[in-house]
């Protein structure tokens, strides 16, 4: 009986260990600790190597079916360790620094995705690529994003000589939280040749003064997507209090997706969506 | 009380209200208004200052009443768990993204939470035909712990984004003040202040003990019940107008006692005026410190109020409830 059990056990363990030793190159078991790195890893073609993601990793669709390890700011160490990762991908801003140290103390390799700004994205992807020994996929993705960004900038309003519009990007209407300086959203607005009126605020996502938002008279208001909420409904009260600003008067208020919230491959469609919003002609 | 003190009690808050109406990171000159400035003054600043004053007044007055009812200098309107109950239901609405009543969803949820908690505390504190101070206090503290724990639980499983919004609300958020909120806020707060001020004589007697109050012709349980209801109304209205504001409910009554003594007939209106003025100043500072960013006013009330209170504490030598 004991022998039988042993053989049974062996037959379960053996195939796994063989496939692990067969690993051609690079870490086979990756845990991603943020939605944006999850998206990048998928876009680099490493989807089948991902063994764990955060509870908020919802793109692409397959990511939802991966084992979950908790939130970004409070990942579960046990859940990560149980997945026996070869490497854990963290982000500089989203994950606690202490968590990386905990992983190191358990001799688990980590790589930190450092990019915060749109211009840093290709570099960050290449760095991930070399840490994961997936340079080819990383180069393909980074190169494509670089070309797309150049194309978008070349087609921007600034390039066409149009005057700069004043833009307010609302992350949440009540209380009014907007995209400030140092965010990918601010970069996207600048890249498209317009000006973020909250660019002078003191933090990245400030709680913004409604009074100042009215004084600055934005030409365009873009409202980002909140998780699973009807933003048109949620924003109704705020918009009704801003009827005097040009954006509301000339109906240049648009509701966008979540592409710009994640510094990953979907930043390009995110910028394209914003570009469409900024281009919309105001009725004369 | 001297006439000068009464004049100061009315004039200083009035000046503060005017200052917070016209000053700020950008001051408004009422004599030279353009269209945008008129809109900002009438539709943003005026309702905001009114809401701030109402919230602060409600907290100051309820603090003064509650410290007397509970015969405890450490009592404040939040100690009864009313605010944690309100925070819990409000956070439920904020994190869950509920919008069934439009912009009123969160305030109404908070108000319901506050009233429900107040009623539970009342039921818990009720024994042998009346409310008992110690029972009320302990029931409030117990419920506070329960609700804070549930709130933490909800926050730890929410998204980071929902968490931040809930935190901003809980720390006190005056940026949501609109005209729509003023009438019901005014109604409840004024009702509470008038109700408690008319019972102020009874409160004076209650502070000295139930037997004493009884011998003066007051029914202690009945008076305590009325005062408790008035505190519940004011606190619920205040929390639902703009979240939790620390310090005012606990320490504004003490600051006022230093100046005008502990006669509740004066103390209740004075604490209301002082509380309203302090929150207006705090909001003015929170708007002006890092423009165009706004800081939570509830943090500022304690930062400017606490040192002043400690200074008074050091200088005066008589303390009383």
Short mmCIF file of N, CA, C and O in Angstrom, two decimals, chain B residues 171-300:
data_model
loop_
_atom_site.label_atom_id
_atom_site.label_comp_id
_atom_site.label_asym_id
_atom_site.label_seq_id
_atom_site.Cartn_x
_atom_site.Cartn_y
_atom_site.Cartn_z
N UNK B 171 -12.79 61.66 6.15
CA UNK B 171 -12.00 62.73 6.76
C UNK B 171 -12.70 64.09 6.70
O UNK B 171 -12.14 65.09 7.10
N UNK B 172 -13.88 64.12 6.14
CA UNK B 172 -14.60 65.38 6.07
C UNK B 172 -14.36 66.03 4.73
O UNK B 172 -13.25 66.41 4.40
N UNK B 173 -15.41 66.13 3.94
CA UNK B 173 -15.26 66.67 2.61
C UNK B 173 -16.31 67.74 2.36
O UNK B 173 -17.48 67.45 2.23
N UNK B 174 -15.85 69.00 2.32
CA UNK B 174 -16.80 70.09 2.12
C UNK B 174 -16.95 70.45 0.65
O UNK B 174 -17.79 71.27 0.29
N UNK B 175 -16.15 69.83 -0.22
CA UNK B 175 -16.22 70.22 -1.63
C UNK B 175 -17.54 69.78 -2.26
O UNK B 175 -17.88 70.20 -3.33
N UNK B 176 -18.27 68.91 -1.58
CA UNK B 176 -19.53 68.44 -2.15
C UNK B 176 -20.70 69.35 -1.80
O UNK B 176 -21.83 69.08 -2.18
N UNK B 177 -20.43 70.41 -1.02
CA UNK B 177 -21.52 71.26 -0.57
C UNK B 177 -22.26 71.92 -1.73
O UNK B 177 -21.65 72.60 -2.54
N UNK B 178 -23.54 71.69 -1.79
CA UNK B 178 -24.36 72.36 -2.79
C UNK B 178 -25.57 72.97 -2.09
O UNK B 178 -25.89 72.58 -0.98
N UNK B 179 -26.25 73.83 -2.81
CA UNK B 179 -27.45 74.46 -2.24
C UNK B 179 -28.46 73.41 -1.79
O UNK B 179 -29.14 73.57 -0.79
N UNK B 180 -28.54 72.33 -2.61
CA UNK B 180 -29.53 71.30 -2.31
C UNK B 180 -29.39 70.77 -0.89
O UNK B 180 -30.34 70.28 -0.30
N UNK B 181 -28.15 70.80 -0.35
CA UNK B 181 -27.95 70.21 0.97
C UNK B 181 -28.29 71.18 2.09
O UNK B 181 -28.43 70.76 3.24
N UNK B 182 -28.33 72.46 1.76
CA UNK B 182 -28.48 73.46 2.82
C UNK B 182 -29.83 73.35 3.55
O UNK B 182 -29.84 73.32 4.78
N UNK B 183 -30.97 73.26 2.83
CA UNK B 183 -32.24 73.31 3.55
C UNK B 183 -32.41 72.20 4.58
O UNK B 183 -32.74 72.47 5.74
N UNK B 184 -32.14 70.94 4.20
CA UNK B 184 -32.36 69.90 5.19
C UNK B 184 -31.33 69.98 6.31
O UNK B 184 -31.62 69.74 7.48
N UNK B 185 -30.09 70.38 5.94
CA UNK B 185 -29.08 70.55 6.98
C UNK B 185 -29.51 71.61 7.98
O UNK B 185 -29.48 71.40 9.19
N UNK B 186 -29.97 72.75 7.43
CA UNK B 186 -30.41 73.85 8.28
C UNK B 186 -31.56 73.40 9.17
O UNK B 186 -31.59 73.67 10.37
N UNK B 187 -32.50 72.67 8.58
CA UNK B 187 -33.67 72.21 9.32
C UNK B 187 -33.27 71.37 10.52
O UNK B 187 -33.65 71.67 11.67
N UNK B 188 -32.49 70.35 10.30
CA UNK B 188 -32.14 69.43 11.38
C UNK B 188 -31.25 70.09 12.42
O UNK B 188 -31.44 69.91 13.63
N UNK B 189 -30.26 70.86 11.95
CA UNK B 189 -29.33 71.46 12.90
C UNK B 189 -30.04 72.50 13.77
O UNK B 189 -29.91 72.52 14.99
N UNK B 190 -30.85 73.33 13.10
CA UNK B 190 -31.57 74.35 13.85
C UNK B 190 -32.54 73.71 14.84
O UNK B 190 -32.62 74.12 16.01
N UNK B 191 -33.25 72.67 14.38
CA UNK B 191 -34.18 71.98 15.27
C UNK B 191 -33.44 71.45 16.49
O UNK B 191 -33.89 71.61 17.63
N UNK B 192 -32.27 70.85 16.26
CA UNK B 192 -31.49 70.30 17.36
C UNK B 192 -31.04 71.37 18.33
O UNK B 192 -31.16 71.21 19.56
N UNK B 193 -30.54 72.49 17.78
CA UNK B 193 -30.04 73.55 18.66
C UNK B 193 -31.19 74.16 19.47
O UNK B 193 -31.08 74.34 20.69
N UNK B 194 -32.31 74.43 18.79
CA UNK B 194 -33.44 75.03 19.51
C UNK B 194 -33.96 74.08 20.58
O UNK B 194 -34.17 74.46 21.74
N UNK B 195 -34.12 72.80 20.19
CA UNK B 195 -34.62 71.81 21.14
C UNK B 195 -33.72 71.72 22.37
O UNK B 195 -34.20 71.76 23.51
N UNK B 196 -32.40 71.67 22.14
CA UNK B 196 -31.52 71.52 23.31
C UNK B 196 -31.42 72.82 24.09
O UNK B 196 -31.34 72.81 25.31
N UNK B 197 -31.47 73.96 23.37
CA UNK B 197 -31.36 75.22 24.10
C UNK B 197 -32.58 75.45 24.99
O UNK B 197 -32.47 76.01 26.08
N UNK B 198 -33.76 74.97 24.54
CA UNK B 198 -34.94 75.15 25.39
C UNK B 198 -34.88 74.23 26.61
O UNK B 198 -35.56 74.47 27.60
N UNK B 199 -34.09 73.17 26.55
CA UNK B 199 -33.95 72.27 27.70
C UNK B 199 -32.68 72.59 28.49
O UNK B 199 -32.26 71.77 29.32
N UNK B 200 -32.04 73.73 28.19
CA UNK B 200 -30.74 74.01 28.79
C UNK B 200 -30.80 74.07 30.32
O UNK B 200 -29.89 73.62 31.00
N UNK B 201 -31.89 74.61 30.86
CA UNK B 201 -32.02 74.71 32.32
C UNK B 201 -32.03 73.31 32.93
O UNK B 201 -31.38 73.05 33.95
N UNK B 202 -32.77 72.41 32.29
CA UNK B 202 -32.81 71.04 32.77
C UNK B 202 -31.44 70.40 32.69
O UNK B 202 -31.03 69.66 33.59
N UNK B 203 -30.72 70.73 31.61
CA UNK B 203 -29.37 70.16 31.46
C UNK B 203 -28.47 70.63 32.60
O UNK B 203 -27.72 69.84 33.18
N UNK B 204 -28.57 71.92 32.94
CA UNK B 204 -27.79 72.43 34.08
C UNK B 204 -28.06 71.61 35.32
O UNK B 204 -27.14 71.29 36.08
N UNK B 205 -29.34 71.28 35.55
CA UNK B 205 -29.70 70.52 36.73
C UNK B 205 -29.19 69.08 36.64
O UNK B 205 -28.67 68.53 37.61
N UNK B 206 -29.31 68.49 35.42
CA UNK B 206 -28.86 67.11 35.24
C UNK B 206 -27.38 66.95 35.53
O UNK B 206 -26.94 65.93 36.06
N UNK B 207 -26.60 67.97 35.16
CA UNK B 207 -25.15 67.89 35.39
C UNK B 207 -24.86 67.71 36.88
O UNK B 207 -23.92 67.02 37.25
N UNK B 208 -25.72 68.30 37.71
CA UNK B 208 -25.48 68.22 39.16
C UNK B 208 -26.02 66.93 39.77
O UNK B 208 -25.86 66.70 40.96
N UNK B 209 -26.69 66.12 38.98
CA UNK B 209 -27.16 64.83 39.50
C UNK B 209 -28.66 64.69 39.33
O UNK B 209 -29.40 65.67 39.36
N UNK B 210 -29.10 63.43 39.17
CA UNK B 210 -30.52 63.16 38.94
C UNK B 210 -31.39 63.60 40.12
O UNK B 210 -32.46 64.17 39.94
N UNK B 211 -30.91 63.33 41.34
CA UNK B 211 -31.71 63.69 42.52
C UNK B 211 -31.92 65.20 42.56
O UNK B 211 -33.01 65.69 42.83
N UNK B 212 -30.83 65.88 42.28
CA UNK B 212 -30.88 67.35 42.31
C UNK B 212 -31.87 67.87 41.27
O UNK B 212 -32.71 68.72 41.54
N UNK B 213 -31.78 67.30 40.05
CA UNK B 213 -32.68 67.71 38.97
C UNK B 213 -34.13 67.43 39.37
O UNK B 213 -35.02 68.26 39.17
N UNK B 214 -34.33 66.26 39.97
CA UNK B 214 -35.67 65.87 40.39
C UNK B 214 -36.22 66.86 41.41
O UNK B 214 -37.36 67.30 41.31
N UNK B 215 -35.36 67.24 42.36
CA UNK B 215 -35.82 68.14 43.41
C UNK B 215 -36.11 69.53 42.85
O UNK B 215 -36.84 70.30 43.45
N UNK B 216 -35.52 69.85 41.71
CA UNK B 216 -35.82 71.15 41.08
C UNK B 216 -37.05 71.06 40.19
O UNK B 216 -37.41 72.03 39.53
N UNK B 217 -37.63 69.88 40.10
CA UNK B 217 -38.85 69.75 39.32
C UNK B 217 -38.66 69.26 37.90
O UNK B 217 -39.56 69.40 37.08
N UNK B 218 -37.48 68.72 37.56
CA UNK B 218 -37.28 68.15 36.23
C UNK B 218 -37.39 66.64 36.29
O UNK B 218 -36.96 66.03 37.27
N UNK B 219 -37.96 66.04 35.26
CA UNK B 219 -38.00 64.58 35.19
C UNK B 219 -36.72 64.13 34.50
O UNK B 219 -36.61 64.30 33.27
N UNK B 220 -35.75 63.61 35.24
CA UNK B 220 -34.42 63.36 34.65
C UNK B 220 -34.47 62.50 33.39
O UNK B 220 -33.84 62.85 32.38
N UNK B 221 -35.21 61.40 33.42
CA UNK B 221 -35.22 60.50 32.27
C UNK B 221 -35.81 61.15 31.03
O UNK B 221 -35.33 60.98 29.92
N UNK B 222 -36.88 61.90 31.28
CA UNK B 222 -37.54 62.54 30.15
C UNK B 222 -36.61 63.60 29.53
O UNK B 222 -36.43 63.66 28.31
N UNK B 223 -35.99 64.42 30.39
CA UNK B 223 -35.10 65.47 29.89
C UNK B 223 -33.92 64.85 29.13
O UNK B 223 -33.53 65.32 28.06
N UNK B 224 -33.38 63.80 29.73
CA UNK B 224 -32.22 63.17 29.10
C UNK B 224 -32.60 62.63 27.72
O UNK B 224 -31.83 62.73 26.76
N UNK B 225 -33.81 62.07 27.64
CA UNK B 225 -34.25 61.51 26.36
C UNK B 225 -34.36 62.61 25.29
O UNK B 225 -33.87 62.47 24.18
N UNK B 226 -34.98 63.73 25.67
CA UNK B 226 -35.12 64.83 24.71
C UNK B 226 -33.75 65.34 24.25
O UNK B 226 -33.50 65.54 23.06
N UNK B 227 -32.85 65.50 25.23
CA UNK B 227 -31.53 66.00 24.88
C UNK B 227 -30.79 65.01 23.98
O UNK B 227 -30.09 65.39 23.03
N UNK B 228 -30.95 63.73 24.29
CA UNK B 228 -30.30 62.70 23.49
C UNK B 228 -30.81 62.73 22.05
O UNK B 228 -30.03 62.64 21.09
N UNK B 229 -32.12 62.89 21.89
CA UNK B 229 -32.69 62.97 20.53
C UNK B 229 -32.13 64.19 19.79
O UNK B 229 -31.76 64.10 18.61
N UNK B 230 -32.01 65.31 20.49
CA UNK B 230 -31.50 66.51 19.81
C UNK B 230 -30.05 66.30 19.37
O UNK B 230 -29.67 66.70 18.26
N UNK B 231 -29.24 65.65 20.21
CA UNK B 231 -27.86 65.35 19.82
C UNK B 231 -27.84 64.43 18.61
O UNK B 231 -27.08 64.63 17.66
N UNK B 232 -28.69 63.40 18.65
CA UNK B 232 -28.73 62.46 17.53
C UNK B 232 -29.05 63.15 16.23
O UNK B 232 -28.39 62.93 15.21
N UNK B 233 -30.06 64.04 16.24
CA UNK B 233 -30.44 64.77 15.02
C UNK B 233 -29.29 65.63 14.50
O UNK B 233 -28.96 65.60 13.31
N UNK B 234 -28.67 66.38 15.42
CA UNK B 234 -27.61 67.31 14.99
C UNK B 234 -26.41 66.54 14.45
O UNK B 234 -25.86 66.89 13.40
N UNK B 235 -26.01 65.50 15.17
CA UNK B 235 -24.83 64.77 14.72
C UNK B 235 -25.10 64.07 13.39
O UNK B 235 -24.27 64.10 12.48
N UNK B 236 -26.28 63.46 13.28
CA UNK B 236 -26.60 62.77 12.03
C UNK B 236 -26.59 63.75 10.87
O UNK B 236 -26.02 63.48 9.80
N UNK B 237 -27.19 64.93 11.07
CA UNK B 237 -27.21 65.92 10.00
C UNK B 237 -25.79 66.35 9.65
O UNK B 237 -25.42 66.45 8.48
N UNK B 238 -24.97 66.58 10.67
CA UNK B 238 -23.62 67.05 10.43
C UNK B 238 -22.81 66.02 9.65
O UNK B 238 -22.17 66.35 8.65
N UNK B 239 -22.85 64.77 10.10
CA UNK B 239 -22.07 63.74 9.40
C UNK B 239 -22.56 63.58 7.97
O UNK B 239 -21.77 63.42 7.04
N UNK B 240 -23.86 63.65 7.77
CA UNK B 240 -24.36 63.42 6.43
C UNK B 240 -24.07 64.61 5.51
O UNK B 240 -23.99 64.47 4.31
N UNK B 241 -23.88 65.80 6.07
CA UNK B 241 -23.55 66.95 5.23
C UNK B 241 -22.15 66.83 4.64
O UNK B 241 -21.92 67.26 3.52
N UNK B 242 -21.20 66.30 5.39
CA UNK B 242 -19.85 66.28 4.84
C UNK B 242 -18.86 65.41 5.58
O UNK B 242 -17.68 65.74 5.63
N UNK B 243 -19.30 64.33 6.16
CA UNK B 243 -18.36 63.40 6.78
C UNK B 243 -17.96 63.79 8.19
O UNK B 243 -18.64 64.57 8.85
N UNK B 244 -16.86 63.23 8.63
CA UNK B 244 -16.45 63.40 10.02
C UNK B 244 -15.45 64.53 10.17
O UNK B 244 -14.49 64.61 9.42
N UNK B 245 -15.71 65.39 11.15
CA UNK B 245 -14.78 66.47 11.46
C UNK B 245 -14.40 66.29 12.92
O UNK B 245 -15.25 66.30 13.80
N UNK B 246 -13.12 66.13 13.15
CA UNK B 246 -12.67 65.88 14.52
C UNK B 246 -12.59 67.15 15.34
O UNK B 246 -12.83 68.26 14.85
N UNK B 247 -12.30 67.00 16.61
CA UNK B 247 -11.94 68.10 17.50
C UNK B 247 -13.11 68.97 17.96
O UNK B 247 -13.27 69.21 19.16
N UNK B 248 -13.95 69.45 17.02
CA UNK B 248 -14.93 70.48 17.40
C UNK B 248 -15.87 69.99 18.49
O UNK B 248 -16.06 70.66 19.51
N UNK B 249 -16.45 68.81 18.29
CA UNK B 249 -17.43 68.31 19.25
C UNK B 249 -16.85 68.08 20.62
O UNK B 249 -17.51 68.27 21.63
N UNK B 250 -15.59 67.70 20.68
CA UNK B 250 -14.98 67.40 21.97
C UNK B 250 -14.49 68.68 22.65
O UNK B 250 -14.72 68.90 23.84
N UNK B 251 -13.80 69.54 21.90
CA UNK B 251 -13.06 70.61 22.57
C UNK B 251 -13.67 72.00 22.45
O UNK B 251 -13.37 72.86 23.26
N UNK B 252 -14.54 72.23 21.47
CA UNK B 252 -15.15 73.57 21.39
C UNK B 252 -15.94 73.90 22.65
O UNK B 252 -15.82 75.02 23.17
N UNK B 253 -16.73 72.96 23.21
CA UNK B 253 -17.42 73.30 24.46
C UNK B 253 -16.45 73.67 25.59
O UNK B 253 -16.72 74.59 26.36
N UNK B 254 -15.32 72.99 25.64
CA UNK B 254 -14.34 73.32 26.69
C UNK B 254 -13.76 74.71 26.48
O UNK B 254 -13.58 75.48 27.43
N UNK B 255 -13.44 75.02 25.22
CA UNK B 255 -12.90 76.35 24.93
C UNK B 255 -13.91 77.41 25.36
O UNK B 255 -13.57 78.41 26.00
N UNK B 256 -15.20 77.17 25.04
CA UNK B 256 -16.22 78.15 25.40
C UNK B 256 -16.40 78.24 26.91
O UNK B 256 -16.66 79.32 27.44
N UNK B 257 -16.28 77.11 27.62
CA UNK B 257 -16.41 77.17 29.08
C UNK B 257 -15.34 78.05 29.69
O UNK B 257 -15.57 78.72 30.69
N UNK B 258 -14.15 78.05 29.09
CA UNK B 258 -13.08 78.92 29.59
C UNK B 258 -13.53 80.38 29.54
O UNK B 258 -13.17 81.19 30.37
N UNK B 259 -14.31 80.72 28.52
CA UNK B 259 -14.68 82.13 28.33
C UNK B 259 -15.96 82.53 29.03
O UNK B 259 -16.04 83.61 29.62
N UNK B 260 -16.99 81.66 28.94
CA UNK B 260 -18.29 82.13 29.41
C UNK B 260 -18.84 81.29 30.55
O UNK B 260 -19.97 81.50 30.97
N UNK B 261 -18.06 80.29 31.00
CA UNK B 261 -18.53 79.46 32.10
C UNK B 261 -19.39 78.32 31.60
O UNK B 261 -19.57 78.16 30.39
N UNK B 262 -19.96 77.54 32.55
CA UNK B 262 -20.61 76.31 32.09
C UNK B 262 -22.13 76.35 32.17
O UNK B 262 -22.75 75.31 32.22
N UNK B 263 -22.71 77.54 32.19
CA UNK B 263 -24.17 77.61 32.12
C UNK B 263 -24.63 77.18 30.73
O UNK B 263 -24.35 77.85 29.73
N UNK B 264 -25.35 76.05 30.66
CA UNK B 264 -25.71 75.49 29.35
C UNK B 264 -26.54 76.46 28.52
O UNK B 264 -26.52 76.38 27.29
N UNK B 265 -27.28 77.35 29.17
CA UNK B 265 -28.11 78.27 28.39
C UNK B 265 -27.27 79.12 27.46
O UNK B 265 -27.67 79.46 26.36
N UNK B 266 -26.07 79.50 27.92
CA UNK B 266 -25.15 80.24 27.05
C UNK B 266 -24.22 79.30 26.29
O UNK B 266 -23.83 79.56 25.16
N UNK B 267 -23.85 78.22 26.97
CA UNK B 267 -22.82 77.34 26.41
C UNK B 267 -23.26 76.69 25.09
O UNK B 267 -22.47 76.58 24.15
N UNK B 268 -24.53 76.28 25.02
CA UNK B 268 -24.98 75.59 23.80
C UNK B 268 -24.90 76.51 22.58
O UNK B 268 -24.24 76.18 21.59
N UNK B 269 -25.53 77.71 22.63
CA UNK B 269 -25.39 78.58 21.45
C UNK B 269 -23.95 79.02 21.20
O UNK B 269 -23.52 79.11 20.04
N UNK B 270 -23.18 79.25 22.28
CA UNK B 270 -21.81 79.71 22.08
C UNK B 270 -20.97 78.63 21.42
O UNK B 270 -20.18 78.91 20.51
N UNK B 271 -21.15 77.38 21.87
CA UNK B 271 -20.38 76.29 21.24
C UNK B 271 -20.79 76.12 19.79
O UNK B 271 -19.96 75.77 18.94
N UNK B 272 -22.07 76.35 19.51
CA UNK B 272 -22.52 76.24 18.12
C UNK B 272 -21.84 77.32 17.27
O UNK B 272 -21.29 77.02 16.20
N UNK B 273 -21.84 78.56 17.75
CA UNK B 273 -21.21 79.65 16.98
C UNK B 273 -19.72 79.39 16.82
O UNK B 273 -19.16 79.54 15.72
N UNK B 274 -19.07 78.99 17.91
CA UNK B 274 -17.63 78.74 17.86
C UNK B 274 -17.30 77.60 16.93
O UNK B 274 -16.34 77.67 16.14
N UNK B 275 -18.08 76.52 17.01
CA UNK B 275 -17.83 75.36 16.16
C UNK B 275 -17.99 75.71 14.69
O UNK B 275 -17.15 75.35 13.86
N UNK B 276 -19.06 76.45 14.38
CA UNK B 276 -19.27 76.85 12.99
C UNK B 276 -18.13 77.71 12.49
O UNK B 276 -17.61 77.49 11.39
N UNK B 277 -17.71 78.68 13.32
CA UNK B 277 -16.63 79.58 12.90
C UNK B 277 -15.33 78.80 12.70
O UNK B 277 -14.61 79.02 11.71
N UNK B 278 -15.04 77.89 13.61
CA UNK B 278 -13.78 77.14 13.49
C UNK B 278 -13.75 76.31 12.20
O UNK B 278 -12.74 76.27 11.50
N UNK B 279 -14.86 75.68 11.89
CA UNK B 279 -14.86 74.86 10.67
C UNK B 279 -14.74 75.74 9.42
O UNK B 279 -14.09 75.35 8.45
N UNK B 280 -15.34 76.94 9.46
CA UNK B 280 -15.19 77.86 8.31
C UNK B 280 -13.72 78.24 8.12
O UNK B 280 -13.21 78.24 7.00
N UNK B 281 -13.05 78.58 9.21
CA UNK B 281 -11.62 78.93 9.12
C UNK B 281 -10.83 77.75 8.61
O UNK B 281 -9.97 77.87 7.73
N UNK B 282 -11.11 76.57 9.18
CA UNK B 282 -10.36 75.38 8.78
C UNK B 282 -10.54 75.12 7.29
O UNK B 282 -9.59 74.78 6.59
N UNK B 283 -11.77 75.31 6.82
CA UNK B 283 -12.01 75.06 5.40
C UNK B 283 -11.29 76.09 4.54
O UNK B 283 -10.72 75.77 3.49
N UNK B 284 -11.29 77.34 5.00
CA UNK B 284 -10.57 78.38 4.26
C UNK B 284 -9.09 78.01 4.14
O UNK B 284 -8.49 78.11 3.07
N UNK B 285 -8.51 77.55 5.25
CA UNK B 285 -7.10 77.16 5.23
C UNK B 285 -6.89 75.95 4.32
O UNK B 285 -5.94 75.90 3.54
N UNK B 286 -7.80 74.99 4.43
CA UNK B 286 -7.61 73.76 3.63
C UNK B 286 -7.70 74.05 2.14
O UNK B 286 -7.10 73.37 1.34
N UNK B 287 -8.44 75.06 1.78
CA UNK B 287 -8.52 75.44 0.36
C UNK B 287 -7.29 76.23 -0.08
O UNK B 287 -6.93 76.22 -1.25
N UNK B 288 -6.68 76.96 0.87
CA UNK B 288 -5.66 77.94 0.48
C UNK B 288 -4.22 77.43 0.60
O UNK B 288 -3.32 78.04 0.05
N UNK B 289 -4.02 76.33 1.33
CA UNK B 289 -2.66 75.93 1.64
C UNK B 289 -1.88 75.45 0.41
O UNK B 289 -0.75 75.85 0.19
N UNK B 290 -2.49 74.57 -0.37
CA UNK B 290 -1.80 73.99 -1.52
C UNK B 290 -2.66 74.11 -2.78
O UNK B 290 -2.95 73.13 -3.41
N UNK B 291 -3.08 75.32 -3.16
CA UNK B 291 -4.00 75.41 -4.29
C UNK B 291 -3.31 74.93 -5.55
O UNK B 291 -2.09 75.06 -5.65
N UNK B 292 -4.05 74.39 -6.50
CA UNK B 292 -5.50 74.18 -6.53
C UNK B 292 -5.95 72.88 -5.85
O UNK B 292 -7.05 72.44 -6.07
N UNK B 293 -5.06 72.31 -5.05
CA UNK B 293 -5.44 71.07 -4.37
C UNK B 293 -6.17 71.43 -3.09
O UNK B 293 -5.88 72.45 -2.49
N UNK B 294 -7.11 70.58 -2.67
CA UNK B 294 -7.81 70.82 -1.40
C UNK B 294 -7.44 69.75 -0.39
O UNK B 294 -7.38 68.58 -0.72
N UNK B 295 -7.22 70.20 0.84
CA UNK B 295 -6.88 69.26 1.92
C UNK B 295 -8.14 69.00 2.73
O UNK B 295 -9.06 69.79 2.72
N UNK B 296 -8.18 67.89 3.47
CA UNK B 296 -9.37 67.62 4.28
C UNK B 296 -9.48 68.62 5.44
O UNK B 296 -8.54 68.78 6.22
N UNK B 297 -10.64 69.30 5.52
CA UNK B 297 -10.82 70.33 6.55
C UNK B 297 -10.75 69.75 7.96
O UNK B 297 -10.32 70.41 8.89
N UNK B 298 -11.19 68.50 8.10
CA UNK B 298 -11.21 67.88 9.42
C UNK B 298 -9.83 67.76 10.04
O UNK B 298 -9.68 67.75 11.26
N UNK B 299 -8.82 67.67 9.18
CA UNK B 299 -7.45 67.59 9.70
C UNK B 299 -7.03 68.96 10.24
O UNK B 299 -6.40 69.07 11.29
N UNK B 300 -7.43 70.00 9.49
CA UNK B 300 -7.01 71.36 9.86
C UNK B 300 -7.67 71.79 11.18
O UNK B 300 -7.02 72.44 12.01
#
